[in-house]
């Protein structure tokens, strides 16, 4: 297990090296020289003392020897402090570069991963772990690795000096630390396991903290008097985690202490031996000084090695998690040979077809969609209705390949969507989900990102905003389109749910997509506003294929055809009138809502 600690070294080294080769080489050179300096210094001290003894009567050797040696000692000290300064500079620069690199690697990887990845708790935990630690772990990795190398050099060179004194002294100095070393690396491993085990608890704790300190939660927390409830839950978790840590922590340090005492005793014994040898005239006074310095250095560098190795061990595990994460491959990717999304029929819209599509979410038993088949012509406007959980959103997710169906095929423009380049497909299918994102950016950017290439195009952004009704909202803001939205950043302005929805809708209008999907993004608007938005949406998307999901029949009626989805199946389809005449599920739902208004 001890040697497993070092399996991360090649990876860490490679990571650091590829981040900045020049800094890495500089650090390596500095580290190696610094590793030898304590031994050099101890050796020169021995020479100084021996030369002082020699200068005393009766030998009366020249005093200049003492002067030169002290000057040499000074040179070594200055070199040592200069190198440590250089090492600080280079190391901190390198640390920042490595930390940024790792954070970028994680973000870039996350960018390629399937939605399924994020919705799987096990994968998600890995991502969180890699990401939470990426802020500080690389720093420790870099400094830890170099410290370890430096300490190892110091340790070995000191041992080498001890061999000059008596070979068995060196052997004892080498053997004594080993048990402590093993005990410590075991605790390093346990520490990691504990961290992993406690990870769900830690996440829960962080969640309660968020609930208690975030503006959007505060209202409900106050109204339902939930404050003490959440604080209490946090306290219970924190106490449990603390208790568990306490035991391990105390055991770890007491064990360390016990082993250290053993090595201290061994050192004292050797010291006594060397002192007696000096009295007997076998070892010089300089030799005794050398020994006492070396013994101290061996024990302190040994402790450095210990913490260095268990640190390296933990880094190894982090690097393991990181690389595990980086090795996940997305399943939903563009094919090698892609076809352009050309479509058929009119040029503004695209036809769309589901052929016997079935889909079950990973880890679920019940299928979200069962053998669904339908055809939508280019330019048609379709409404999906059905109760919550019926499978409407799933249809939308499959349509732009956030998930791939287990069975059946989905065709856009007459071709299986798996034949298209993913980016192009998604550019052609504009979707605004119910849980659309409120970006904490300027109003201009919030809308502009609907089509990145046009993000600076004020005219286009304004026109999209006008279509969705967001323009009226934005014109009232302090800095209009330059107003920062959301409360996170300085001078941010918070919007109401309905206002945010208009912004999100404008984003969809920015897009030059040929299939537009609105998945209940208007639920926060009042019925009249929703009707207006959809009516305008219909008018503006004339010729495009449009799908919308709504629970309001006033809106649903605007569709050319209506699909009734129930329990993952397409139960009825037809125009509003046809479905009413059918007197089935649709008529039932419609009458239910209409009754409420009678
Ligand atoms: P609708 O949009 O009609 O309200 P959905 O398509 O969102 O319904 O959901 C259909 C079914 O799939 C529901 O039973 C829901 O619980 C399940 N489901 C939706 N999203 C996920 C997911 N990410 N993981 C597992 N099950 C899901």
PDB file of C-alpha atoms in Angstrom, residues 185-399:
ATOM      1  CA  UNK A 185       0.332   5.629   5.496  1.00  0.00           C
ATOM      2  CA  UNK A 186      -2.434   3.365   6.737  1.00  0.00           C
ATOM      3  CA  UNK A 187      -4.091   6.357   8.356  1.00  0.00           C
ATOM      4  CA  UNK A 188      -3.667   8.394   5.199  1.00  0.00           C
ATOM      5  CA  UNK A 189      -5.655   5.712   3.404  1.00  0.00           C
ATOM      6  CA  UNK A 190      -8.296   5.645   6.118  1.00  0.00           C
ATOM      7  CA  UNK A 191      -8.596   9.395   5.968  1.00  0.00           C
ATOM      8  CA  UNK A 192      -9.407   9.149   2.302  1.00  0.00           C
ATOM      9  CA  UNK A 193     -11.913   6.364   2.751  1.00  0.00           C
ATOM     10  CA  UNK A 194     -13.599   8.374   5.467  1.00  0.00           C
ATOM     11  CA  UNK A 195     -13.779  11.416   3.259  1.00  0.00           C
ATOM     12  CA  UNK A 196     -15.398   9.318   0.548  1.00  0.00           C
ATOM     13  CA  UNK A 197     -17.772   7.682   2.940  1.00  0.00           C
ATOM     14  CA  UNK A 198     -18.782  10.991   4.405  1.00  0.00           C
ATOM     15  CA  UNK A 199     -19.150  12.612   1.040  1.00  0.00           C
ATOM     16  CA  UNK A 200     -22.963  12.221   0.869  1.00  0.00           C
ATOM     17  CA  UNK A 201     -23.192  13.656   4.387  1.00  0.00           C
ATOM     18  CA  UNK A 202     -20.952  16.521   3.478  1.00  0.00           C
ATOM     19  CA  UNK A 203     -23.048  17.229   0.433  1.00  0.00           C
ATOM     20  CA  UNK A 204     -26.181  17.229   2.497  1.00  0.00           C
ATOM     21  CA  UNK A 205     -24.574  19.595   4.973  1.00  0.00           C
ATOM     22  CA  UNK A 206     -23.583  21.926   2.176  1.00  0.00           C
ATOM     23  CA  UNK A 207     -27.131  21.731   0.860  1.00  0.00           C
ATOM     24  CA  UNK A 208     -28.666  22.754   4.184  1.00  0.00           C
ATOM     25  CA  UNK A 209     -26.235  25.624   4.321  1.00  0.00           C
ATOM     26  CA  UNK A 210     -27.343  26.722   0.880  1.00  0.00           C
ATOM     27  CA  UNK A 211     -31.006  26.485   1.813  1.00  0.00           C
ATOM     28  CA  UNK A 212     -30.415  28.652   4.856  1.00  0.00           C
ATOM     29  CA  UNK A 213     -28.341  31.298   3.154  1.00  0.00           C
ATOM     30  CA  UNK A 214     -29.816  31.694  -0.332  1.00  0.00           C
ATOM     31  CA  UNK A 215     -32.289  34.425  -1.221  1.00  0.00           C
ATOM     32  CA  UNK A 216     -34.657  32.229  -3.200  1.00  0.00           C
ATOM     33  CA  UNK A 217     -35.126  29.777  -0.323  1.00  0.00           C
ATOM     34  CA  UNK A 218     -35.372  32.334   2.416  1.00  0.00           C
ATOM     35  CA  UNK A 219     -39.004  33.252   1.809  1.00  0.00           C
ATOM     36  CA  UNK A 220     -40.338  29.757   2.219  1.00  0.00           C
ATOM     37  CA  UNK A 221     -37.950  28.918   5.051  1.00  0.00           C
ATOM     38  CA  UNK A 222     -39.404  31.877   6.952  1.00  0.00           C
ATOM     39  CA  UNK A 223     -43.023  31.170   6.125  1.00  0.00           C
ATOM     40  CA  UNK A 224     -42.902  27.522   7.073  1.00  0.00           C
ATOM     41  CA  UNK A 225     -40.649  28.224  10.019  1.00  0.00           C
ATOM     42  CA  UNK A 226     -38.110  25.772   8.650  1.00  0.00           C
ATOM     43  CA  UNK A 227     -35.009  27.537   9.928  1.00  0.00           C
ATOM     44  CA  UNK A 228     -34.532  25.540  13.115  1.00  0.00           C
ATOM     45  CA  UNK A 229     -35.444  22.343  11.312  1.00  0.00           C
ATOM     46  CA  UNK A 230     -32.627  22.730   8.782  1.00  0.00           C
ATOM     47  CA  UNK A 231     -30.164  24.069  11.334  1.00  0.00           C
ATOM     48  CA  UNK A 232     -30.932  21.053  13.467  1.00  0.00           C
ATOM     49  CA  UNK A 233     -30.404  18.625  10.624  1.00  0.00           C
ATOM     50  CA  UNK A 234     -27.116  20.268   9.831  1.00  0.00           C
ATOM     51  CA  UNK A 235     -26.081  20.119  13.464  1.00  0.00           C
ATOM     52  CA  UNK A 236     -26.901  16.399  13.703  1.00  0.00           C
ATOM     53  CA  UNK A 237     -24.916  15.586  10.574  1.00  0.00           C
ATOM     54  CA  UNK A 238     -22.014  17.767  11.623  1.00  0.00           C
ATOM     55  CA  UNK A 239     -21.904  16.111  15.035  1.00  0.00           C
ATOM     56  CA  UNK A 240     -21.962  12.621  13.548  1.00  0.00           C
ATOM     57  CA  UNK A 241     -19.201  13.455  11.086  1.00  0.00           C
ATOM     58  CA  UNK A 242     -17.186  15.113  13.856  1.00  0.00           C
ATOM     59  CA  UNK A 243     -17.516  12.112  16.170  1.00  0.00           C
ATOM     60  CA  UNK A 244     -16.331   9.765  13.483  1.00  0.00           C
ATOM     61  CA  UNK A 245     -13.394  11.976  12.605  1.00  0.00           C
ATOM     62  CA  UNK A 246     -12.475  12.446  16.235  1.00  0.00           C
ATOM     63  CA  UNK A 247     -11.806   8.773  16.872  1.00  0.00           C
ATOM     64  CA  UNK A 248      -9.656   8.367  13.788  1.00  0.00           C
ATOM     65  CA  UNK A 249      -7.818  11.612  14.388  1.00  0.00           C
ATOM     66  CA  UNK A 250      -6.870  10.845  17.978  1.00  0.00           C
ATOM     67  CA  UNK A 251      -5.811   7.320  17.100  1.00  0.00           C
ATOM     68  CA  UNK A 252      -3.760   8.530  14.206  1.00  0.00           C
ATOM     69  CA  UNK A 253      -1.784  11.072  16.174  1.00  0.00           C
ATOM     70  CA  UNK A 254      -1.320   8.918  19.276  1.00  0.00           C
ATOM     71  CA  UNK A 255       0.054   6.083  17.150  1.00  0.00           C
ATOM     72  CA  UNK A 256       2.380   8.533  15.473  1.00  0.00           C
ATOM     73  CA  UNK A 257       3.512   9.754  18.862  1.00  0.00           C
ATOM     74  CA  UNK A 258       4.225   6.243  20.124  1.00  0.00           C
ATOM     75  CA  UNK A 259       6.414   5.433  17.170  1.00  0.00           C
ATOM     76  CA  UNK A 260       8.176   8.741  17.417  1.00  0.00           C
ATOM     77  CA  UNK A 261       9.081   8.023  21.027  1.00  0.00           C
ATOM     78  CA  UNK A 262      10.677   4.766  19.922  1.00  0.00           C
ATOM     79  CA  UNK A 263      12.824   6.557  17.392  1.00  0.00           C
ATOM     80  CA  UNK A 264      13.707   9.287  19.907  1.00  0.00           C
ATOM     81  CA  UNK A 265      14.930   6.622  22.328  1.00  0.00           C
ATOM     82  CA  UNK A 266      16.982   4.967  19.597  1.00  0.00           C
ATOM     83  CA  UNK A 267      18.505   8.313  18.686  1.00  0.00           C
ATOM     84  CA  UNK A 268      19.403   9.030  22.317  1.00  0.00           C
ATOM     85  CA  UNK A 269      21.161   5.672  22.566  1.00  0.00           C
ATOM     86  CA  UNK A 270      23.233   6.367  19.488  1.00  0.00           C
ATOM     87  CA  UNK A 271      23.992   9.854  20.723  1.00  0.00           C
ATOM     88  CA  UNK A 272      25.323   8.444  23.956  1.00  0.00           C
ATOM     89  CA  UNK A 273      27.470   5.988  22.033  1.00  0.00           C
ATOM     90  CA  UNK A 274      28.976   8.726  19.831  1.00  0.00           C
ATOM     91  CA  UNK A 275      29.554  10.971  22.872  1.00  0.00           C
ATOM     92  CA  UNK A 276      31.434   8.167  24.646  1.00  0.00           C
ATOM     93  CA  UNK A 277      33.442   7.540  21.483  1.00  0.00           C
ATOM     94  CA  UNK A 278      34.377  11.243  21.473  1.00  0.00           C
ATOM     95  CA  UNK A 279      35.521  11.044  25.090  1.00  0.00           C
ATOM     96  CA  UNK A 280      37.588   8.026  24.125  1.00  0.00           C
ATOM     97  CA  UNK A 281      39.162  10.067  21.332  1.00  0.00           C
ATOM     98  CA  UNK A 282      37.921   7.827  18.485  1.00  0.00           C
ATOM     99  CA  UNK A 283      35.548  10.529  17.127  1.00  0.00           C
ATOM    100  CA  UNK A 284      36.565  14.192  16.868  1.00  0.00           C
ATOM    101  CA  UNK A 285      34.576  17.010  18.484  1.00  0.00           C
ATOM    102  CA  UNK A 286      33.524  18.040  14.966  1.00  0.00           C
ATOM    103  CA  UNK A 287      32.338  14.481  14.416  1.00  0.00           C
ATOM    104  CA  UNK A 288      30.132  14.714  17.500  1.00  0.00           C
ATOM    105  CA  UNK A 289      28.605  17.977  16.258  1.00  0.00           C
ATOM    106  CA  UNK A 290      28.121  16.444  12.845  1.00  0.00           C
ATOM    107  CA  UNK A 291      26.351  13.522  14.407  1.00  0.00           C
ATOM    108  CA  UNK A 292      24.032  15.636  16.538  1.00  0.00           C
ATOM    109  CA  UNK A 293      23.110  17.764  13.531  1.00  0.00           C
ATOM    110  CA  UNK A 294      22.666  14.729  11.326  1.00  0.00           C
ATOM    111  CA  UNK A 295      20.536  12.950  13.898  1.00  0.00           C
ATOM    112  CA  UNK A 296      18.271  15.958  14.176  1.00  0.00           C
ATOM    113  CA  UNK A 297      18.028  16.299  10.412  1.00  0.00           C
ATOM    114  CA  UNK A 298      17.343  12.609   9.931  1.00  0.00           C
ATOM    115  CA  UNK A 299      14.488  12.712  12.408  1.00  0.00           C
ATOM    116  CA  UNK A 300      12.960  15.910  11.083  1.00  0.00           C
ATOM    117  CA  UNK A 301      13.369  14.934   7.458  1.00  0.00           C
ATOM    118  CA  UNK A 302      11.913  11.599   8.327  1.00  0.00           C
ATOM    119  CA  UNK A 303       8.834  13.279   9.709  1.00  0.00           C
ATOM    120  CA  UNK A 304       8.744  15.340   6.554  1.00  0.00           C
ATOM    121  CA  UNK A 305       8.874  12.150   4.536  1.00  0.00           C
ATOM    122  CA  UNK A 306       6.044  10.679   6.550  1.00  0.00           C
ATOM    123  CA  UNK A 307       3.648  13.508   6.030  1.00  0.00           C
ATOM    124  CA  UNK A 308       4.932  13.858   2.477  1.00  0.00           C
ATOM    125  CA  UNK A 309       4.154  10.254   1.684  1.00  0.00           C
ATOM    126  CA  UNK A 310       0.729  10.167   3.264  1.00  0.00           C
ATOM    127  CA  UNK A 311       0.024  13.473   1.506  1.00  0.00           C
ATOM    128  CA  UNK A 312       1.233  11.940  -1.742  1.00  0.00           C
ATOM    129  CA  UNK A 313      -0.973   9.002  -0.997  1.00  0.00           C
ATOM    130  CA  UNK A 314      -4.032  11.185  -0.677  1.00  0.00           C
ATOM    131  CA  UNK A 315      -2.978  13.090  -3.764  1.00  0.00           C
ATOM    132  CA  UNK A 316      -2.702   9.778  -5.526  1.00  0.00           C
ATOM    133  CA  UNK A 317      -6.295   9.015  -4.669  1.00  0.00           C
ATOM    134  CA  UNK A 318      -7.390  12.445  -5.811  1.00  0.00           C
ATOM    135  CA  UNK A 319      -5.504  12.038  -9.050  1.00  0.00           C
ATOM    136  CA  UNK A 320      -7.189   8.648  -9.338  1.00  0.00           C
ATOM    137  CA  UNK A 321     -10.650  10.168  -8.969  1.00  0.00           C
ATOM    138  CA  UNK A 322      -9.718  12.946 -11.345  1.00  0.00           C
ATOM    139  CA  UNK A 323      -8.465  10.593 -14.029  1.00  0.00           C
ATOM    140  CA  UNK A 324     -11.417   8.261 -13.513  1.00  0.00           C
ATOM    141  CA  UNK A 325     -13.619  11.218 -14.192  1.00  0.00           C
ATOM    142  CA  UNK A 326     -11.585  12.384 -17.161  1.00  0.00           C
ATOM    143  CA  UNK A 327     -11.771   8.905 -18.650  1.00  0.00           C
ATOM    144  CA  UNK A 328     -15.552   8.776 -18.830  1.00  0.00           C
ATOM    145  CA  UNK A 329     -16.562   8.807 -22.431  1.00  0.00           C
ATOM    146  CA  UNK A 330     -19.843  10.281 -23.552  1.00  0.00           C
ATOM    147  CA  UNK A 331     -22.110   7.761 -25.253  1.00  0.00           C
ATOM    148  CA  UNK A 332     -23.993  10.318 -27.248  1.00  0.00           C
ATOM    149  CA  UNK A 333     -21.575  11.579 -29.856  1.00  0.00           C
ATOM    150  CA  UNK A 334     -21.605  12.691 -33.473  1.00  0.00           C
ATOM    151  CA  UNK A 335     -21.101   9.863 -35.976  1.00  0.00           C
ATOM    152  CA  UNK A 336     -17.899   9.733 -38.014  1.00  0.00           C
ATOM    153  CA  UNK A 337     -19.734  10.467 -41.210  1.00  0.00           C
ATOM    154  CA  UNK A 338     -22.267  13.210 -40.691  1.00  0.00           C
ATOM    155  CA  UNK A 339     -24.962  14.487 -42.995  1.00  0.00           C
ATOM    156  CA  UNK A 340     -25.988  18.121 -43.147  1.00  0.00           C
ATOM    157  CA  UNK A 341     -29.426  18.869 -41.731  1.00  0.00           C
ATOM    158  CA  UNK A 342     -31.091  19.797 -45.013  1.00  0.00           C
ATOM    159  CA  UNK A 343     -34.579  18.570 -44.484  1.00  0.00           C
ATOM    160  CA  UNK A 344     -37.395  18.198 -46.916  1.00  0.00           C
ATOM    161  CA  UNK A 345     -40.509  20.128 -47.712  1.00  0.00           C
ATOM    162  CA  UNK A 346     -40.319  23.814 -46.928  1.00  0.00           C
ATOM    163  CA  UNK A 347     -36.988  25.382 -46.098  1.00  0.00           C
ATOM    164  CA  UNK A 348     -38.009  27.065 -42.854  1.00  0.00           C
ATOM    165  CA  UNK A 349     -39.242  24.032 -40.994  1.00  0.00           C
ATOM    166  CA  UNK A 350     -38.125  20.440 -40.598  1.00  0.00           C
ATOM    167  CA  UNK A 351     -40.238  17.331 -40.486  1.00  0.00           C
ATOM    168  CA  UNK A 352     -40.023  15.152 -37.436  1.00  0.00           C
ATOM    169  CA  UNK A 353     -40.896  11.536 -36.865  1.00  0.00           C
ATOM    170  CA  UNK A 354     -40.830   9.108 -33.932  1.00  0.00           C
ATOM    171  CA  UNK A 355     -40.884   5.454 -35.004  1.00  0.00           C
ATOM    172  CA  UNK A 356     -41.706   2.979 -32.255  1.00  0.00           C
ATOM    173  CA  UNK A 357     -39.613   4.875 -29.756  1.00  0.00           C
ATOM    174  CA  UNK A 358     -39.232   3.379 -26.293  1.00  0.00           C
ATOM    175  CA  UNK A 359     -37.088   4.766 -23.527  1.00  0.00           C
ATOM    176  CA  UNK A 360     -36.430   4.016 -19.876  1.00  0.00           C
ATOM    177  CA  UNK A 361     -34.278   6.323 -17.750  1.00  0.00           C
ATOM    178  CA  UNK A 362     -31.105   4.648 -16.462  1.00  0.00           C
ATOM    179  CA  UNK A 363     -31.819   3.005 -13.122  1.00  0.00           C
ATOM    180  CA  UNK A 364     -35.606   3.214 -13.557  1.00  0.00           C
ATOM    181  CA  UNK A 365     -37.902   0.225 -13.918  1.00  0.00           C
ATOM    182  CA  UNK A 366     -40.874   1.873 -15.563  1.00  0.00           C
ATOM    183  CA  UNK A 367     -40.453   3.049 -19.139  1.00  0.00           C
ATOM    184  CA  UNK A 368     -40.886   6.801 -19.652  1.00  0.00           C
ATOM    185  CA  UNK A 369     -41.914   6.242 -23.286  1.00  0.00           C
ATOM    186  CA  UNK A 370     -43.489   3.106 -24.716  1.00  0.00           C
ATOM    187  CA  UNK A 371     -43.531   2.458 -28.413  1.00  0.00           C
ATOM    188  CA  UNK A 372     -44.322   6.036 -29.381  1.00  0.00           C
ATOM    189  CA  UNK A 373     -44.848   6.777 -33.059  1.00  0.00           C
ATOM    190  CA  UNK A 374     -45.931   9.990 -34.715  1.00  0.00           C
ATOM    191  CA  UNK A 375     -45.150  12.191 -37.654  1.00  0.00           C
ATOM    192  CA  UNK A 376     -44.994  15.975 -37.723  1.00  0.00           C
ATOM    193  CA  UNK A 377     -44.748  17.743 -41.074  1.00  0.00           C
ATOM    194  CA  UNK A 378     -42.370  20.618 -41.619  1.00  0.00           C
ATOM    195  CA  UNK A 379     -44.126  23.815 -40.562  1.00  0.00           C
ATOM    196  CA  UNK A 380     -46.730  22.148 -38.374  1.00  0.00           C
ATOM    197  CA  UNK A 381     -47.418  23.371 -34.851  1.00  0.00           C
ATOM    198  CA  UNK A 382     -48.063  20.604 -32.352  1.00  0.00           C
ATOM    199  CA  UNK A 383     -49.144  20.811 -28.735  1.00  0.00           C
ATOM    200  CA  UNK A 384     -48.338  18.060 -26.284  1.00  0.00           C
ATOM    201  CA  UNK A 385     -50.777  17.659 -23.424  1.00  0.00           C
ATOM    202  CA  UNK A 386     -50.920  15.210 -20.596  1.00  0.00           C
ATOM    203  CA  UNK A 387     -50.534  15.013 -16.873  1.00  0.00           C
ATOM    204  CA  UNK A 388     -47.257  15.564 -15.058  1.00  0.00           C
ATOM    205  CA  UNK A 389     -44.880  12.669 -15.531  1.00  0.00           C
ATOM    206  CA  UNK A 390     -46.659  11.479 -18.695  1.00  0.00           C
ATOM    207  CA  UNK A 391     -43.471  11.679 -20.764  1.00  0.00           C
ATOM    208  CA  UNK A 392     -43.782  14.983 -22.609  1.00  0.00           C
ATOM    209  CA  UNK A 393     -40.400  16.381 -21.567  1.00  0.00           C
ATOM    210  CA  UNK A 394     -38.798  13.033 -22.308  1.00  0.00           C
ATOM    211  CA  UNK A 395     -39.945  13.347 -25.918  1.00  0.00           C
ATOM    212  CA  UNK A 396     -38.187  16.708 -26.086  1.00  0.00           C
ATOM    213  CA  UNK A 397     -35.026  15.350 -24.476  1.00  0.00           C
ATOM    214  CA  UNK A 398     -34.847  12.519 -26.993  1.00  0.00           C
ATOM    215  CA  UNK A 399     -35.489  14.889 -29.853  1.00  0.00           C
TER     216      UNK A 399
END
